[in-house]
Amino acid sequence: MPEPTPVTAAGLPALPPLSTQADTLIELGVHEIAGLSAAEIRAFAKAAEDEDRNGDQHDDGNGGGLLAIHPDRAPASAIAPLLRRDDKPGFVVVDMPDVDLFTPLDTLTLPDAPLYVISGVDRGDHMANWSPDEALPALTAQNRTPLLLSEGIHWVLQQPAALERNHCFMTIGSRLRKANGNLDARTPALWISNGTGRDGRERRNAPKAGWCWAGNRHTWLGFGSATGRHLPAA
């Protein structure tokens, strides 16, 4: 495989301010799913914004930080249906009933808090037609961290333009570990349904959470990643 080109923001607009993202999550009811109050989410977003205004910038220029709720509080199965495209709700594919058992890779460390900020999100278009098995070590070499499925959903909730036909993305930070300790070969991804097969015709153009095999390549799937996850200083 060729060496990946430098990470870009894929021409996407900047993310909304964290305070605006907080309002979006509240309007969608994500705070209730997570057992948080609206005030808690707004206070966290304000603290993170204040820290950035004071010069402690965590973003790398890719358009602002992404507000995320820990997947233990807001699992993918609960927030995927909040996605919208062409007025159609998002969904999890029927052959992924264990979606919430996909947890962060052992090499990833999430902040020990219900809320955190993700910096430098990128769709990884330059890695289209790479397999997850090929992409993970390349991202690691770039000092980038692969997005979790729940984080990818948060991104599309805040920036629907991040998911477009022929430019969708995998979230290989989430994997299922089997009873024998090995990783399940499925790797989660977010893309747009064609309304075929078990998706159903009525779901054509709806955003979907699905999976691909870890060793397979897809020309229309990049790899969502970030520069890091952080909490505002206490």
Short mmCIF file of N, CA and C in Angstrom, two decimals, residues 58-207:
data_model
loop_
_atom_site.label_atom_id
_atom_site.label_comp_id
_atom_site.label_asym_id
_atom_site.label_seq_id
_atom_site.Cartn_x
_atom_site.Cartn_y
_atom_site.Cartn_z
N HIS A 58 -6.79 22.38 21.69
CA HIS A 58 -6.56 20.95 21.44
C HIS A 58 -6.81 20.60 19.98
N ASP A 59 -7.46 21.47 19.24
CA ASP A 59 -7.77 21.16 17.85
C ASP A 59 -6.55 21.37 16.97
N ASP A 60 -6.46 20.62 15.86
CA ASP A 60 -5.31 20.73 14.98
C ASP A 60 -5.63 21.49 13.70
N GLY A 61 -6.72 22.23 13.70
CA GLY A 61 -7.07 23.01 12.53
C GLY A 61 -8.10 22.35 11.64
N ASN A 62 -8.63 21.22 12.02
CA ASN A 62 -9.61 20.53 11.19
C ASN A 62 -11.05 20.95 11.48
N GLY A 63 -11.23 22.07 12.14
CA GLY A 63 -12.59 22.61 12.22
C GLY A 63 -13.24 22.55 13.58
N GLY A 64 -12.49 22.53 14.66
CA GLY A 64 -13.09 22.59 15.99
C GLY A 64 -13.26 21.23 16.64
N GLY A 65 -13.51 21.24 17.94
CA GLY A 65 -13.68 20.01 18.69
C GLY A 65 -15.09 19.44 18.56
N LEU A 66 -15.21 18.15 18.84
CA LEU A 66 -16.48 17.45 18.81
C LEU A 66 -16.86 17.03 20.22
N LEU A 67 -18.03 17.43 20.66
CA LEU A 67 -18.54 17.05 21.97
C LEU A 67 -19.08 15.63 21.91
N ALA A 68 -18.64 14.79 22.82
CA ALA A 68 -19.06 13.38 22.81
C ALA A 68 -19.49 12.94 24.20
N ILE A 69 -20.45 12.04 24.22
CA ILE A 69 -20.89 11.39 25.45
C ILE A 69 -20.33 9.98 25.46
N HIS A 70 -19.78 9.58 26.58
CA HIS A 70 -19.15 8.26 26.70
C HIS A 70 -20.12 7.17 26.23
N PRO A 71 -19.62 6.20 25.44
CA PRO A 71 -20.52 5.15 24.93
C PRO A 71 -21.18 4.32 26.02
N ASP A 72 -20.61 4.27 27.21
CA ASP A 72 -21.29 3.57 28.30
C ASP A 72 -22.58 4.28 28.68
N ARG A 73 -22.64 5.58 28.43
CA ARG A 73 -23.82 6.38 28.76
C ARG A 73 -24.79 6.51 27.59
N ALA A 74 -24.24 6.60 26.39
CA ALA A 74 -25.07 6.78 25.20
C ALA A 74 -24.63 5.79 24.14
N PRO A 75 -25.09 4.54 24.23
CA PRO A 75 -24.64 3.49 23.31
C PRO A 75 -25.14 3.72 21.89
N ALA A 76 -24.44 3.09 20.95
CA ALA A 76 -24.75 3.28 19.54
C ALA A 76 -26.20 2.92 19.21
N SER A 77 -26.72 1.86 19.81
CA SER A 77 -28.09 1.44 19.50
C SER A 77 -29.11 2.50 19.85
N ALA A 78 -28.80 3.33 20.85
CA ALA A 78 -29.74 4.35 21.30
C ALA A 78 -29.64 5.64 20.50
N ILE A 79 -28.45 5.95 19.97
CA ILE A 79 -28.29 7.24 19.29
C ILE A 79 -28.28 7.14 17.77
N ALA A 80 -28.04 5.95 17.21
CA ALA A 80 -28.09 5.81 15.75
C ALA A 80 -29.45 6.21 15.18
N PRO A 81 -30.58 5.87 15.84
CA PRO A 81 -31.89 6.27 15.29
C PRO A 81 -32.12 7.78 15.28
N LEU A 82 -31.26 8.55 15.96
CA LEU A 82 -31.41 10.01 15.97
C LEU A 82 -30.81 10.65 14.73
N LEU A 83 -30.00 9.90 13.98
CA LEU A 83 -29.46 10.42 12.73
C LEU A 83 -30.59 10.67 11.74
N ARG A 84 -30.40 11.65 10.86
CA ARG A 84 -31.41 11.96 9.86
C ARG A 84 -30.74 12.27 8.53
N ARG A 85 -31.37 11.76 7.46
CA ARG A 85 -30.96 12.13 6.10
C ARG A 85 -32.18 11.99 5.21
N ASP A 86 -32.48 13.01 4.45
CA ASP A 86 -33.71 13.01 3.64
C ASP A 86 -34.93 12.70 4.50
N ASP A 87 -34.92 13.23 5.72
CA ASP A 87 -36.02 13.04 6.67
C ASP A 87 -36.22 11.57 7.07
N LYS A 88 -35.21 10.75 6.86
CA LYS A 88 -35.29 9.35 7.25
C LYS A 88 -34.36 9.10 8.43
N PRO A 89 -34.84 8.38 9.45
CA PRO A 89 -34.02 8.15 10.64
C PRO A 89 -32.92 7.13 10.38
N GLY A 90 -31.87 7.24 11.14
CA GLY A 90 -30.80 6.28 11.08
C GLY A 90 -31.20 4.95 11.70
N PHE A 91 -30.40 3.94 11.45
CA PHE A 91 -30.70 2.62 12.00
C PHE A 91 -29.43 1.78 12.07
N VAL A 92 -29.49 0.72 12.86
CA VAL A 92 -28.42 -0.27 12.95
C VAL A 92 -28.85 -1.48 12.13
N VAL A 93 -27.96 -2.03 11.34
CA VAL A 93 -28.32 -3.17 10.49
C VAL A 93 -28.80 -4.34 11.35
N VAL A 94 -29.71 -5.11 10.79
CA VAL A 94 -30.36 -6.17 11.58
C VAL A 94 -29.39 -7.28 11.99
N ASP A 95 -28.29 -7.45 11.22
CA ASP A 95 -27.35 -8.52 11.59
C ASP A 95 -26.24 -8.01 12.50
N MET A 96 -26.56 -6.93 13.23
CA MET A 96 -25.62 -6.42 14.23
C MET A 96 -26.38 -6.16 15.54
N PRO A 97 -27.11 -7.17 16.04
CA PRO A 97 -27.88 -6.98 17.28
C PRO A 97 -26.98 -6.79 18.50
N ASP A 98 -25.71 -7.14 18.35
CA ASP A 98 -24.75 -7.01 19.45
C ASP A 98 -23.93 -5.72 19.35
N VAL A 99 -24.46 -4.72 18.66
CA VAL A 99 -23.71 -3.50 18.39
C VAL A 99 -23.13 -2.86 19.65
N ASP A 100 -23.87 -2.93 20.77
CA ASP A 100 -23.41 -2.26 21.98
C ASP A 100 -22.34 -3.07 22.73
N LEU A 101 -22.04 -4.26 22.23
CA LEU A 101 -20.95 -5.06 22.82
C LEU A 101 -19.61 -4.72 22.16
N PHE A 102 -19.65 -3.89 21.12
CA PHE A 102 -18.42 -3.42 20.50
C PHE A 102 -17.85 -2.31 21.38
N THR A 103 -16.68 -2.52 21.91
CA THR A 103 -16.07 -1.61 22.88
C THR A 103 -14.74 -1.09 22.34
N PRO A 104 -14.16 -0.06 22.98
CA PRO A 104 -12.90 0.49 22.48
C PRO A 104 -11.79 -0.55 22.46
N LEU A 105 -10.96 -0.46 21.45
CA LEU A 105 -9.76 -1.30 21.38
C LEU A 105 -8.93 -1.14 22.66
N ASP A 106 -8.22 -2.18 23.01
CA ASP A 106 -7.40 -2.13 24.23
C ASP A 106 -6.34 -1.03 24.16
N THR A 107 -5.98 -0.62 22.96
CA THR A 107 -4.95 0.41 22.80
C THR A 107 -5.50 1.82 22.95
N LEU A 108 -6.82 1.96 23.08
CA LEU A 108 -7.45 3.28 23.21
C LEU A 108 -7.82 3.54 24.66
N THR A 109 -7.63 4.76 25.10
CA THR A 109 -8.03 5.16 26.44
C THR A 109 -9.02 6.31 26.34
N LEU A 110 -10.21 6.10 26.84
CA LEU A 110 -11.22 7.15 26.86
C LEU A 110 -11.16 7.90 28.18
N PRO A 111 -11.45 9.20 28.17
CA PRO A 111 -11.52 9.93 29.44
C PRO A 111 -12.52 9.26 30.38
N ASP A 112 -12.17 9.22 31.64
CA ASP A 112 -13.03 8.61 32.65
C ASP A 112 -14.06 9.64 33.10
N ALA A 113 -15.00 9.92 32.22
CA ALA A 113 -16.01 10.94 32.48
C ALA A 113 -17.17 10.73 31.51
N PRO A 114 -18.36 11.20 31.85
CA PRO A 114 -19.49 11.01 30.94
C PRO A 114 -19.41 11.85 29.68
N LEU A 115 -18.67 12.96 29.73
CA LEU A 115 -18.54 13.86 28.59
C LEU A 115 -17.06 14.11 28.31
N TYR A 116 -16.73 14.25 27.03
CA TYR A 116 -15.36 14.61 26.67
C TYR A 116 -15.38 15.26 25.29
N VAL A 117 -14.23 15.81 24.90
CA VAL A 117 -14.10 16.49 23.62
C VAL A 117 -13.10 15.73 22.76
N ILE A 118 -13.45 15.57 21.49
CA ILE A 118 -12.58 14.91 20.52
C ILE A 118 -11.99 15.99 19.62
N SER A 119 -10.70 15.96 19.42
CA SER A 119 -10.04 16.98 18.59
C SER A 119 -9.62 16.40 17.25
N GLY A 120 -9.62 17.28 16.24
CA GLY A 120 -9.07 16.92 14.93
C GLY A 120 -9.76 15.79 14.21
N VAL A 121 -11.09 15.75 14.22
CA VAL A 121 -11.78 14.65 13.53
C VAL A 121 -11.58 14.75 12.03
N ASP A 122 -11.45 13.60 11.41
CA ASP A 122 -11.23 13.53 9.97
C ASP A 122 -11.86 12.24 9.44
N ARG A 123 -12.37 12.32 8.22
CA ARG A 123 -13.08 11.19 7.63
C ARG A 123 -12.15 10.18 6.99
N GLY A 124 -10.93 10.56 6.74
CA GLY A 124 -9.96 9.61 6.19
C GLY A 124 -10.22 9.22 4.76
N ASP A 125 -10.68 10.17 3.93
CA ASP A 125 -10.94 9.86 2.53
C ASP A 125 -9.69 9.34 1.82
N HIS A 126 -8.52 9.82 2.24
CA HIS A 126 -7.28 9.43 1.58
C HIS A 126 -6.93 7.96 1.81
N MET A 127 -7.66 7.31 2.73
CA MET A 127 -7.42 5.89 2.99
C MET A 127 -8.52 5.00 2.42
N ALA A 128 -9.37 5.57 1.58
CA ALA A 128 -10.38 4.75 0.91
C ALA A 128 -9.69 3.62 0.15
N ASN A 129 -10.30 2.47 0.17
CA ASN A 129 -9.78 1.24 -0.46
C ASN A 129 -8.64 0.62 0.35
N TRP A 130 -8.51 1.02 1.61
CA TRP A 130 -7.66 0.30 2.55
C TRP A 130 -8.57 -0.62 3.36
N SER A 131 -8.05 -1.70 3.85
CA SER A 131 -8.80 -2.54 4.77
C SER A 131 -8.58 -2.02 6.19
N PRO A 132 -9.49 -2.33 7.12
CA PRO A 132 -9.26 -1.95 8.52
C PRO A 132 -7.93 -2.50 9.06
N ASP A 133 -7.57 -3.72 8.66
CA ASP A 133 -6.32 -4.30 9.13
C ASP A 133 -5.11 -3.49 8.65
N GLU A 134 -5.23 -2.88 7.48
CA GLU A 134 -4.16 -2.05 6.94
C GLU A 134 -4.20 -0.64 7.53
N ALA A 135 -5.40 -0.14 7.78
CA ALA A 135 -5.55 1.25 8.19
C ALA A 135 -5.13 1.50 9.64
N LEU A 136 -5.41 0.56 10.53
CA LEU A 136 -5.14 0.80 11.94
C LEU A 136 -3.67 1.09 12.22
N PRO A 137 -2.73 0.27 11.75
CA PRO A 137 -1.33 0.61 12.02
C PRO A 137 -0.89 1.90 11.36
N ALA A 138 -1.47 2.25 10.20
CA ALA A 138 -1.11 3.50 9.55
C ALA A 138 -1.58 4.69 10.37
N LEU A 139 -2.80 4.63 10.92
CA LEU A 139 -3.29 5.71 11.77
C LEU A 139 -2.43 5.84 13.02
N THR A 140 -2.08 4.70 13.59
CA THR A 140 -1.24 4.72 14.79
C THR A 140 0.10 5.38 14.49
N ALA A 141 0.67 5.10 13.33
CA ALA A 141 1.95 5.69 12.94
C ALA A 141 1.84 7.19 12.76
N GLN A 142 0.64 7.68 12.42
CA GLN A 142 0.40 9.11 12.26
C GLN A 142 0.02 9.77 13.60
N ASN A 143 0.07 9.00 14.68
CA ASN A 143 -0.36 9.51 15.99
C ASN A 143 -1.81 9.97 15.98
N ARG A 144 -2.61 9.22 15.24
CA ARG A 144 -4.05 9.47 15.22
C ARG A 144 -4.77 8.29 15.89
N THR A 145 -5.95 8.57 16.40
CA THR A 145 -6.73 7.55 17.09
C THR A 145 -8.00 7.27 16.31
N PRO A 146 -8.34 6.01 16.04
CA PRO A 146 -9.55 5.71 15.27
C PRO A 146 -10.80 6.03 16.09
N LEU A 147 -11.81 6.54 15.41
CA LEU A 147 -13.05 6.87 16.08
C LEU A 147 -13.80 5.60 16.50
N LEU A 148 -14.52 5.72 17.62
CA LEU A 148 -15.48 4.69 18.02
C LEU A 148 -16.74 4.87 17.19
N LEU A 149 -17.57 3.83 17.13
CA LEU A 149 -18.84 3.95 16.43
C LEU A 149 -19.69 5.05 17.03
N SER A 150 -19.79 5.11 18.34
CA SER A 150 -20.61 6.14 18.98
C SER A 150 -20.07 7.54 18.67
N GLU A 151 -18.74 7.68 18.58
CA GLU A 151 -18.16 8.98 18.26
C GLU A 151 -18.47 9.38 16.82
N GLY A 152 -18.44 8.40 15.92
CA GLY A 152 -18.81 8.69 14.54
C GLY A 152 -20.25 9.15 14.44
N ILE A 153 -21.12 8.53 15.22
CA ILE A 153 -22.53 8.94 15.23
C ILE A 153 -22.65 10.36 15.77
N HIS A 154 -21.94 10.67 16.85
CA HIS A 154 -21.95 12.04 17.37
C HIS A 154 -21.52 13.04 16.30
N TRP A 155 -20.50 12.67 15.54
CA TRP A 155 -20.01 13.57 14.50
C TRP A 155 -21.10 13.86 13.46
N VAL A 156 -21.77 12.82 12.99
CA VAL A 156 -22.79 13.01 11.95
C VAL A 156 -24.02 13.72 12.53
N LEU A 157 -24.31 13.52 13.80
CA LEU A 157 -25.40 14.27 14.43
C LEU A 157 -25.12 15.77 14.36
N GLN A 158 -23.86 16.14 14.60
CA GLN A 158 -23.49 17.55 14.62
C GLN A 158 -23.17 18.10 13.23
N GLN A 159 -22.72 17.24 12.33
CA GLN A 159 -22.28 17.66 11.01
C GLN A 159 -22.74 16.63 9.98
N PRO A 160 -24.02 16.67 9.60
CA PRO A 160 -24.55 15.66 8.67
C PRO A 160 -23.75 15.55 7.38
N ALA A 161 -23.08 16.63 6.97
CA ALA A 161 -22.30 16.60 5.73
C ALA A 161 -21.11 15.66 5.81
N ALA A 162 -20.78 15.20 7.01
CA ALA A 162 -19.67 14.25 7.16
C ALA A 162 -19.99 12.90 6.55
N LEU A 163 -21.27 12.65 6.27
CA LEU A 163 -21.69 11.38 5.67
C LEU A 163 -22.32 11.69 4.31
N GLU A 164 -21.64 11.32 3.26
CA GLU A 164 -22.16 11.56 1.92
C GLU A 164 -21.86 10.36 1.04
N ARG A 165 -22.65 10.19 0.03
CA ARG A 165 -22.47 9.03 -0.85
C ARG A 165 -21.06 9.03 -1.45
N ASN A 166 -20.50 7.84 -1.45
CA ASN A 166 -19.14 7.60 -1.95
C ASN A 166 -18.05 8.17 -1.05
N HIS A 167 -18.45 8.79 0.07
CA HIS A 167 -17.48 9.32 1.04
C HIS A 167 -18.02 9.07 2.44
N CYS A 168 -18.14 7.82 2.81
CA CYS A 168 -18.57 7.45 4.15
C CYS A 168 -17.35 6.95 4.92
N PHE A 169 -17.51 6.45 6.13
CA PHE A 169 -16.31 6.13 6.89
C PHE A 169 -16.53 5.00 7.90
N MET A 170 -15.43 4.34 8.20
CA MET A 170 -15.41 3.27 9.18
C MET A 170 -15.04 3.84 10.54
N THR A 171 -15.40 3.12 11.58
CA THR A 171 -15.12 3.53 12.96
C THR A 171 -14.46 2.35 13.66
N ILE A 172 -13.21 2.11 13.31
CA ILE A 172 -12.55 0.87 13.71
C ILE A 172 -11.97 0.92 15.12
N GLY A 173 -12.23 2.02 15.85
CA GLY A 173 -11.85 2.05 17.25
C GLY A 173 -12.73 1.15 18.10
N SER A 174 -13.91 0.78 17.59
CA SER A 174 -14.83 -0.12 18.29
C SER A 174 -14.70 -1.52 17.71
N ARG A 175 -14.45 -2.50 18.58
CA ARG A 175 -14.38 -3.89 18.14
C ARG A 175 -15.01 -4.78 19.20
N LEU A 176 -15.47 -5.91 18.76
CA LEU A 176 -16.06 -6.91 19.65
C LEU A 176 -15.03 -7.98 19.96
N ARG A 177 -14.79 -8.20 21.24
CA ARG A 177 -13.86 -9.25 21.64
C ARG A 177 -14.65 -10.52 21.98
N LYS A 178 -14.29 -11.63 21.35
CA LYS A 178 -15.01 -12.88 21.55
C LYS A 178 -14.59 -13.55 22.86
N ALA A 179 -15.32 -14.58 23.23
CA ALA A 179 -15.07 -15.26 24.51
C ALA A 179 -13.66 -15.82 24.58
N ASN A 180 -13.10 -16.19 23.43
CA ASN A 180 -11.74 -16.75 23.44
C ASN A 180 -10.65 -15.69 23.45
N GLY A 181 -11.06 -14.42 23.50
CA GLY A 181 -10.10 -13.32 23.56
C GLY A 181 -9.75 -12.72 22.22
N ASN A 182 -10.10 -13.39 21.14
CA ASN A 182 -9.80 -12.85 19.81
C ASN A 182 -10.83 -11.80 19.40
N LEU A 183 -10.43 -10.93 18.50
CA LEU A 183 -11.36 -9.91 18.00
C LEU A 183 -12.29 -10.51 16.96
N ASP A 184 -13.56 -10.17 17.06
CA ASP A 184 -14.52 -10.50 16.01
C ASP A 184 -14.06 -9.81 14.73
N ALA A 185 -14.26 -10.46 13.59
CA ALA A 185 -13.75 -9.92 12.32
C ALA A 185 -14.58 -8.76 11.79
N ARG A 186 -15.72 -8.47 12.41
CA ARG A 186 -16.53 -7.34 11.95
C ARG A 186 -15.96 -6.02 12.47
N THR A 187 -16.00 -5.01 11.61
CA THR A 187 -15.56 -3.67 11.98
C THR A 187 -16.68 -2.69 11.65
N PRO A 188 -17.10 -1.85 12.61
CA PRO A 188 -18.24 -0.96 12.39
C PRO A 188 -17.96 0.15 11.39
N ALA A 189 -19.02 0.62 10.76
CA ALA A 189 -18.91 1.71 9.80
C ALA A 189 -20.24 2.45 9.73
N LEU A 190 -20.18 3.68 9.23
CA LEU A 190 -21.37 4.49 8.98
C LEU A 190 -21.45 4.80 7.49
N TRP A 191 -22.58 4.48 6.89
CA TRP A 191 -22.77 4.82 5.48
C TRP A 191 -24.25 5.03 5.20
N ILE A 192 -24.60 5.14 3.94
CA ILE A 192 -25.97 5.49 3.53
C ILE A 192 -26.59 4.28 2.85
N SER A 193 -27.78 3.91 3.31
CA SER A 193 -28.43 2.72 2.78
C SER A 193 -28.91 2.92 1.34
N ASN A 194 -28.78 1.87 0.55
CA ASN A 194 -29.37 1.85 -0.80
C ASN A 194 -30.78 1.29 -0.80
N GLY A 195 -31.26 0.89 0.39
CA GLY A 195 -32.61 0.35 0.47
C GLY A 195 -32.74 -1.05 -0.09
N THR A 196 -31.62 -1.77 -0.15
CA THR A 196 -31.66 -3.13 -0.70
C THR A 196 -31.59 -4.15 0.44
N GLY A 197 -31.86 -5.40 0.09
CA GLY A 197 -31.75 -6.49 1.05
C GLY A 197 -32.61 -6.27 2.28
N ARG A 198 -32.04 -6.61 3.43
CA ARG A 198 -32.81 -6.53 4.67
C ARG A 198 -32.98 -5.11 5.19
N ASP A 199 -32.29 -4.14 4.58
CA ASP A 199 -32.53 -2.75 4.98
C ASP A 199 -33.98 -2.37 4.71
N GLY A 200 -34.51 -2.80 3.57
CA GLY A 200 -35.87 -2.45 3.17
C GLY A 200 -35.89 -1.21 2.30
N ARG A 201 -36.75 -1.22 1.28
CA ARG A 201 -36.83 -0.12 0.33
C ARG A 201 -37.13 1.21 1.00
N GLU A 202 -37.91 1.17 2.07
CA GLU A 202 -38.29 2.41 2.75
C GLU A 202 -37.10 3.10 3.41
N ARG A 203 -35.99 2.38 3.55
CA ARG A 203 -34.80 2.97 4.18
C ARG A 203 -33.78 3.49 3.18
N ARG A 204 -34.12 3.51 1.92
CA ARG A 204 -33.17 4.05 0.94
C ARG A 204 -32.80 5.48 1.31
N ASN A 205 -31.52 5.78 1.30
CA ASN A 205 -30.94 7.09 1.64
C ASN A 205 -30.89 7.38 3.14
N ALA A 206 -31.29 6.42 3.96
CA ALA A 206 -31.18 6.62 5.41
C ALA A 206 -29.75 6.34 5.87
N PRO A 207 -29.27 7.06 6.89
CA PRO A 207 -27.96 6.76 7.45
C PRO A 207 -28.00 5.45 8.24
#
